Amino acid sequence: MRWPWSKREAAPERREAVPFTDAVVAALGAQAAGTATGDPSAIAALEAAAGLYATAFASATVTPSNPMTAALTPACRALIARDLIRRGEHVSQIIITGGGVRLQPIGSWDVRGPADERGWWYRIDEYGPSDNRTRVVAGQSVIHCRYAVDSARPWYGLAPLQWARATGTLAANLESRLGEEAGGPVGHILPVPAPGAPGGEGDDFDDPLTALRADLAAGEGKTLLAETTSAGWGEGKAGAPNADWKPQRFGASPPDVLPTLRTDAALAVLAACQVPAGLFTDADGTSQREAWRRWAMGPLAGLAAVVEAEIAAKLDQPVRLGFDGLWAHDLAGRAASFKAMVGGGMDIAKAAGLAGLMAGE
């Protein structure tokens, strides 16, 4: 095993394709052995966090407004935010057009070059409905936003659930186990006397349940008929348990602790994505407003700053993503802060800027 500083190239690890049949057999074997793991990227908690960031970025205002920044459309901003939470990084190629700039999202890429980021170059794959092509471009011609990086691999963006891998795997496994429970067969078992049971007329006994058996077998109720234990005792209904004469349902029956653990793991996933749990629980309005304020002022603003810095460096001009529209809920609180600052002797314009009521000096 080579140390990180002895790696010669930055390309992601490539694996040879596994034959389809072998992959299916391996998956079935893992499920049978109970060793199959879920996919953290498919859990609802991660999508809830990614969707929250994506909608916030889509609603942001971009300043300055010019042909260069016009490429940062709502759809583009939403994709950047979603990729950062789910994948840990986003790459778009900067394409100069006659009227300005266009950003082309890149599906897959390799990064090559020296330790100095200014010397990086990218091998990008562009995908179309019926064609795709691979190109080599300079690092200055792409926007490469990263949620977080490891100092040993600064060219590789890490998502929240890559840092909190154990939590993501736990949440995914709980989702998989509940899915297996819910995806199993469901129906009822109805115990009935067997043909020729005591009380019949020997070889000439006409089973009165024959028609019922045929109707139930052909029906959609999925009720199965099983022999009642009373037939073996020859004592009729009095010799069998009362439950033996009632339909018994079978189907999903997860232990009570499993849904509870799933909820706890989902909240941990939200925490790893820096989303307060109060935004997705039955908290009162005051708690939810405070959770929103903490998220918007902290994680959302911080992630926006990372994106702004990368875009400004590649477009060679300062860019700001404004989230003023997300603050309508806190107008009363900001007005109270403004009043307190002005009452303490602060300049009105400066106080308004600090309270977020208007642009300060």
Coordinates of C-alpha atoms in Angstrom, one line a residue:
M1 CA 0.0 0.0 0.0
R2 CA 1.4 3.4 -1.0
W3 CA 1.2 6.4 1.2
P4 CA -1.0 9.3 -0.1
W5 CA 2.0 11.5 -0.9
S6 CA 3.5 8.7 -3.2
K7 CA 0.4 8.5 -5.4
R8 CA 1.3 9.4 -9.0
E9 CA -2.1 10.3 -10.3
A10 CA -5.4 11.7 -9.1
A11 CA -7.7 9.5 -11.1
P12 CA -10.4 7.7 -9.1
E13 CA -10.0 4.0 -8.7
R14 CA -11.3 2.1 -11.7
R15 CA -12.7 -1.3 -11.5
E16 CA -13.4 -3.8 -14.2
A17 CA -17.0 -4.5 -15.0
V18 CA -18.4 -7.6 -13.3
P19 CA -20.4 -9.9 -15.5
F20 CA -24.1 -9.5 -14.9
T21 CA -24.8 -13.1 -13.9
D22 CA -22.0 -13.0 -11.4
A23 CA -23.3 -9.8 -9.9
V24 CA -26.8 -11.2 -9.5
V25 CA -25.5 -14.4 -7.9
A26 CA -23.3 -12.4 -5.5
A27 CA -26.2 -10.1 -4.6
L28 CA -28.5 -13.1 -3.9
G29 CA -25.8 -14.8 -1.8
A30 CA -25.3 -11.6 0.2
Q31 CA -29.0 -11.4 0.9
A32 CA -29.3 -15.0 1.9
A33 CA -26.3 -14.7 4.2
G34 CA -27.6 -11.4 5.7
T35 CA -24.5 -9.5 4.7
A36 CA -26.1 -7.3 2.0
T37 CA -25.7 -3.6 2.8
G38 CA -28.1 -0.8 1.8
D39 CA -27.2 2.2 -0.3
P40 CA -26.8 5.4 1.8
S41 CA -27.5 7.5 -1.3
A42 CA -31.1 6.1 -1.6
I43 CA -32.4 7.0 1.9
A44 CA -35.0 9.6 2.3
A45 CA -33.1 11.6 5.0
L46 CA -30.3 12.3 2.6
E47 CA -32.7 13.4 -0.1
A48 CA -34.5 15.6 2.4
A49 CA -31.3 17.4 3.2
A50 CA -30.2 17.7 -0.4
G51 CA -33.6 19.0 -1.5
L52 CA -33.5 21.6 1.3
Y53 CA -30.1 23.0 0.1
A54 CA -31.1 22.7 -3.5
T55 CA -34.3 24.7 -3.2
A56 CA -32.5 27.4 -1.1
F57 CA -29.8 27.7 -3.8
A58 CA -32.4 27.8 -6.5
S59 CA -34.2 30.7 -4.8
A60 CA -31.0 32.7 -4.2
T61 CA -30.4 36.0 -6.0
V62 CA -27.1 36.3 -7.9
T63 CA -25.2 39.6 -7.9
P64 CA -23.8 41.2 -9.9
S65 CA -26.2 40.5 -12.8
N66 CA -24.4 40.3 -16.1
P67 CA -23.9 38.0 -19.0
M68 CA -21.2 36.1 -17.1
T69 CA -23.3 35.3 -14.0
A70 CA -26.4 34.7 -16.1
A71 CA -25.1 31.1 -16.5
L72 CA -25.9 30.5 -12.8
T73 CA -29.6 29.7 -13.5
P74 CA -31.8 28.4 -10.7
A75 CA -31.5 24.9 -12.1
C76 CA -27.7 25.2 -12.2
R77 CA -27.6 26.4 -8.6
A78 CA -29.9 23.7 -7.4
L79 CA -27.8 21.0 -9.1
I80 CA -24.6 22.3 -7.5
A81 CA -26.1 22.2 -4.0
R82 CA -27.6 18.8 -4.5
D83 CA -24.4 17.3 -5.8
L84 CA -22.4 18.8 -2.9
I85 CA -24.6 17.1 -0.4
R86 CA -25.1 13.8 -2.2
R87 CA -21.7 13.4 -4.0
G88 CA -19.5 15.9 -2.2
E89 CA -18.5 17.7 -5.4
H90 CA -19.8 19.2 -8.6
V91 CA -18.0 19.9 -11.9
S92 CA -19.3 22.1 -14.7
Q93 CA -17.4 23.1 -17.8
I94 CA -17.3 26.8 -18.6
I95 CA -18.3 27.3 -22.2
I96 CA -17.8 30.8 -23.7
T97 CA -20.6 31.7 -26.1
G98 CA -21.3 34.8 -28.2
G99 CA -23.7 36.1 -25.6
G100 CA -21.8 35.2 -22.4
V101 CA -21.1 32.0 -20.6
R102 CA -22.8 28.7 -20.3
L103 CA -22.1 26.0 -17.6
Q104 CA -22.2 22.4 -18.9
P105 CA -22.6 19.9 -16.0
I106 CA -20.1 17.0 -16.2
G107 CA -21.2 13.5 -15.3
S108 CA -17.7 12.0 -14.6
W109 CA -14.2 13.2 -14.6
D110 CA -10.6 12.5 -13.6
V111 CA -8.2 15.1 -12.2
R112 CA -4.5 15.1 -13.1
G113 CA -1.6 17.4 -12.4
P114 CA 0.8 18.6 -9.7
A115 CA 0.1 19.6 -6.1
D116 CA -0.6 23.2 -7.2
E117 CA -4.3 23.4 -8.1
R118 CA -3.4 26.0 -10.8
G119 CA -1.7 23.2 -12.8
W120 CA -4.6 20.7 -12.7
W121 CA -6.2 19.5 -15.8
Y122 CA -9.4 17.5 -16.2
R123 CA -10.4 14.5 -18.4
I124 CA -14.2 15.0 -18.6
D125 CA -17.0 12.9 -20.0
E126 CA -19.9 14.6 -21.7
Y127 CA -23.1 12.6 -22.0
G128 CA -25.9 13.2 -24.5
P129 CA -29.1 11.3 -25.2
S130 CA -27.5 9.3 -28.1
D131 CA -23.8 10.2 -27.9
N132 CA -21.0 10.9 -25.4
R133 CA -17.4 12.1 -25.7
T134 CA -14.3 12.4 -23.6
R135 CA -12.3 15.6 -23.6
V136 CA -9.2 17.0 -21.8
V137 CA -9.6 20.6 -20.5
A138 CA -7.6 22.9 -18.3
G139 CA -8.6 23.3 -14.7
Q140 CA -9.3 27.0 -15.2
S141 CA -12.1 26.1 -17.6
V142 CA -14.2 24.2 -15.1
I143 CA -16.0 25.0 -11.9
H144 CA -15.1 22.3 -9.3
C145 CA -17.0 22.9 -6.1
R146 CA -16.3 20.6 -3.2
Y147 CA -18.2 20.2 0.0
A148 CA -15.1 19.1 2.0
V149 CA -11.7 17.7 1.2
D150 CA -9.1 15.5 2.8
S151 CA -5.7 17.1 2.9
A152 CA -4.3 13.9 1.4
R153 CA -6.6 14.2 -1.6
P154 CA -7.5 17.9 -2.1
W155 CA -8.8 17.3 -5.6
Y156 CA -11.5 14.9 -4.4
G157 CA -14.7 16.3 -2.8
L158 CA -16.2 14.4 0.2
A159 CA -19.9 14.3 1.0
P160 CA -21.3 14.4 4.5
L161 CA -22.0 10.7 4.5
Q162 CA -18.5 9.9 3.3
W163 CA -17.2 11.4 6.5
A164 CA -20.0 9.8 8.5
R165 CA -19.9 6.6 6.6
A166 CA -21.0 4.4 9.6
T167 CA -24.1 6.5 10.1
G168 CA -25.0 6.3 6.4
T169 CA -24.5 2.6 6.3
L170 CA -26.6 2.1 9.5
A171 CA -29.5 4.2 8.1
A172 CA -29.4 2.4 4.7
N173 CA -29.3 -1.0 6.4
L174 CA -32.3 -0.2 8.5
E175 CA -34.2 1.0 5.4
S176 CA -33.3 -2.2 3.6
R177 CA -34.4 -4.4 6.5
L178 CA -37.8 -2.6 6.7
G179 CA -38.1 -2.8 3.0
E180 CA -37.6 -6.6 3.1
E181 CA -40.2 -6.8 5.8
A182 CA -42.7 -4.8 3.9
G183 CA -41.9 -6.6 0.6
G184 CA -42.6 -10.1 1.9
P185 CA -45.8 -12.1 1.2
V186 CA -49.0 -11.0 3.0
G187 CA -52.2 -12.9 3.5
H188 CA -54.2 -15.0 6.0
I189 CA -54.3 -18.6 7.0
L190 CA -57.7 -20.1 7.8
P191 CA -57.7 -23.5 9.6
V192 CA -60.5 -25.8 8.3
P193 CA -61.4 -29.5 8.8
A194 CA -59.8 -31.9 6.4
P195 CA -62.0 -33.9 3.9
G196 CA -63.2 -37.1 5.5
A197 CA -63.0 -35.7 9.0
P198 CA -64.9 -37.4 11.9
G199 CA -68.6 -36.9 11.5
G200 CA -68.6 -37.5 7.7
E201 CA -70.0 -40.5 5.9
G202 CA -66.9 -42.5 5.0
D203 CA -66.1 -42.9 1.3
D204 CA -69.3 -41.2 0.3
F205 CA -68.6 -38.1 2.4
D206 CA -69.2 -35.0 0.3
D207 CA -66.8 -32.2 1.5
P208 CA -68.9 -29.1 1.9
L209 CA -65.8 -26.9 1.7
T210 CA -64.7 -28.0 -1.8
A211 CA -66.4 -25.0 -3.5
L212 CA -65.1 -22.6 -0.8
R213 CA -61.5 -23.9 -1.3
A214 CA -61.8 -23.3 -5.1
D215 CA -63.2 -19.8 -4.6
L216 CA -60.5 -18.7 -2.2
A217 CA -57.7 -20.2 -4.3
A218 CA -58.9 -18.2 -7.3
G219 CA -59.6 -15.0 -5.4
E220 CA -57.4 -12.0 -4.7
G221 CA -57.8 -12.2 -0.9
K222 CA -54.7 -14.4 -0.6
T223 CA -56.3 -16.5 2.1
L224 CA -54.8 -20.0 2.5
L225 CA -56.6 -23.0 3.9
A226 CA -54.8 -25.1 6.5
E227 CA -56.0 -28.2 8.3
T228 CA -57.4 -27.5 11.7
T229 CA -55.9 -29.3 14.7
S230 CA -59.3 -30.4 15.8
A231 CA -59.5 -33.0 13.0
G232 CA -56.6 -34.9 14.6
W233 CA -58.4 -35.1 18.0
G234 CA -61.8 -36.0 16.7
E235 CA -63.4 -33.8 19.3
G236 CA -64.8 -31.1 17.1
K237 CA -64.5 -27.4 17.9
A238 CA -64.3 -28.0 21.7
G239 CA -61.1 -29.9 21.3
A240 CA -59.2 -27.2 19.5
P241 CA -57.9 -23.8 20.6
N242 CA -60.3 -20.9 19.9
A243 CA -57.6 -19.2 17.8
D244 CA -57.5 -22.2 15.5
W245 CA -60.9 -21.2 14.2
K246 CA -59.9 -17.6 13.3
P247 CA -58.0 -16.4 10.2
Q248 CA -54.4 -15.8 11.1
R249 CA -52.7 -13.0 9.2
F250 CA -49.1 -13.3 8.1
G251 CA -46.9 -10.6 6.6
A252 CA -44.6 -7.7 7.7
S253 CA -44.1 -7.7 11.4
P254 CA -40.9 -5.8 12.2
P255 CA -39.9 -5.4 15.9
D256 CA -40.9 -2.2 17.5
V257 CA -37.3 -1.1 17.9
L258 CA -36.6 -1.2 14.1
P259 CA -38.8 1.8 13.1
T260 CA -37.4 3.7 16.2
L261 CA -33.8 3.0 15.2
R262 CA -34.7 4.1 11.6
T263 CA -36.0 7.4 12.8
D264 CA -32.9 8.0 15.0
A265 CA -30.6 7.1 12.2
A266 CA -32.4 9.5 9.8
L267 CA -32.0 12.3 12.3
A268 CA -28.3 11.5 12.6
V269 CA -28.0 11.7 8.8
L270 CA -29.7 15.1 8.9
A271 CA -27.2 16.2 11.6
A272 CA -24.3 15.0 9.4
C273 CA -25.6 17.2 6.6
Q274 CA -25.8 20.1 9.1
V275 CA -29.6 20.3 9.0
P276 CA -31.4 20.8 12.3
A277 CA -33.7 18.0 13.1
G278 CA -36.4 20.5 14.2
L279 CA -37.0 21.3 10.5
F280 CA -38.3 17.7 10.0
T281 CA -40.0 16.9 13.3
D282 CA -43.2 17.8 15.0
A283 CA -41.6 20.8 16.7
D284 CA -43.6 23.9 17.5
G285 CA -43.4 27.0 15.3
T286 CA -40.9 28.8 17.6
S287 CA -38.5 25.8 17.5
Q288 CA -38.8 25.4 13.8
R289 CA -38.2 29.1 13.2
E290 CA -35.1 29.0 15.4
A291 CA -33.9 25.8 13.6
W292 CA -34.4 27.5 10.2
R293 CA -32.5 30.6 11.4
R294 CA -29.5 28.5 12.6
W295 CA -29.5 26.5 9.4
A296 CA -29.8 29.6 7.1
M297 CA -27.2 31.6 9.0
G298 CA -24.7 28.8 9.4
P299 CA -24.6 25.8 7.1
L300 CA -26.4 27.4 4.2
A301 CA -24.4 30.6 4.3
G302 CA -21.1 28.6 4.7
L303 CA -21.8 26.3 1.8
A304 CA -22.8 29.3 -0.4
A305 CA -19.5 31.0 0.5
V306 CA -17.6 27.9 -0.7
V307 CA -19.5 28.0 -4.0
E308 CA -19.1 31.8 -4.4
A309 CA -15.3 31.5 -3.9
E310 CA -14.9 28.8 -6.6
I311 CA -17.2 30.6 -9.1
A312 CA -15.5 33.9 -8.5
A313 CA -12.0 32.4 -9.0
K314 CA -13.0 30.8 -12.3
L315 CA -15.2 33.6 -13.7
D316 CA -12.6 36.2 -12.6
Q317 CA -15.2 38.4 -10.8
P318 CA -16.8 38.5 -7.4
V319 CA -20.1 36.7 -7.1
R320 CA -22.6 36.7 -4.3
L321 CA -25.6 34.4 -3.6
G322 CA -28.2 36.3 -1.6
F323 CA -30.8 34.5 0.5
D324 CA -32.8 37.5 1.6
G325 CA -36.0 35.9 0.6
L326 CA -35.5 33.1 3.1
W327 CA -35.6 35.6 6.0
A328 CA -39.3 36.7 5.9
H329 CA -40.0 34.5 8.9
D330 CA -37.5 36.4 11.1
L331 CA -38.7 39.9 10.3
A332 CA -40.0 40.6 13.8
G333 CA -36.8 39.3 15.4
R334 CA -34.6 41.4 13.1
A335 CA -36.7 44.5 13.7
A336 CA -36.3 44.0 17.5
S337 CA -32.5 43.7 17.0
F338 CA -32.5 46.9 14.9
K339 CA -34.4 48.8 17.6
A340 CA -32.0 47.6 20.3
M341 CA -28.9 48.6 18.3
V342 CA -30.3 52.0 17.4
G343 CA -31.4 52.5 21.0
G344 CA -27.8 51.8 22.1
G345 CA -26.5 54.6 19.9
M346 CA -25.5 52.8 16.7
D347 CA -25.9 54.5 13.3
I348 CA -29.2 53.7 11.7
A349 CA -27.8 52.6 8.4
K350 CA -25.2 50.3 10.1
A351 CA -27.8 48.9 12.4
A352 CA -30.2 48.1 9.5
G353 CA -27.3 46.4 7.7
L354 CA -26.4 44.3 10.7
A355 CA -30.0 43.3 11.3
G356 CA -30.4 42.3 7.6
L357 CA -33.1 44.9 6.9
M358 CA -31.1 46.7 4.3
A359 CA -27.7 46.8 2.8
G360 CA -25.3 48.4 5.3
E361 CA -22.4 50.6 4.6

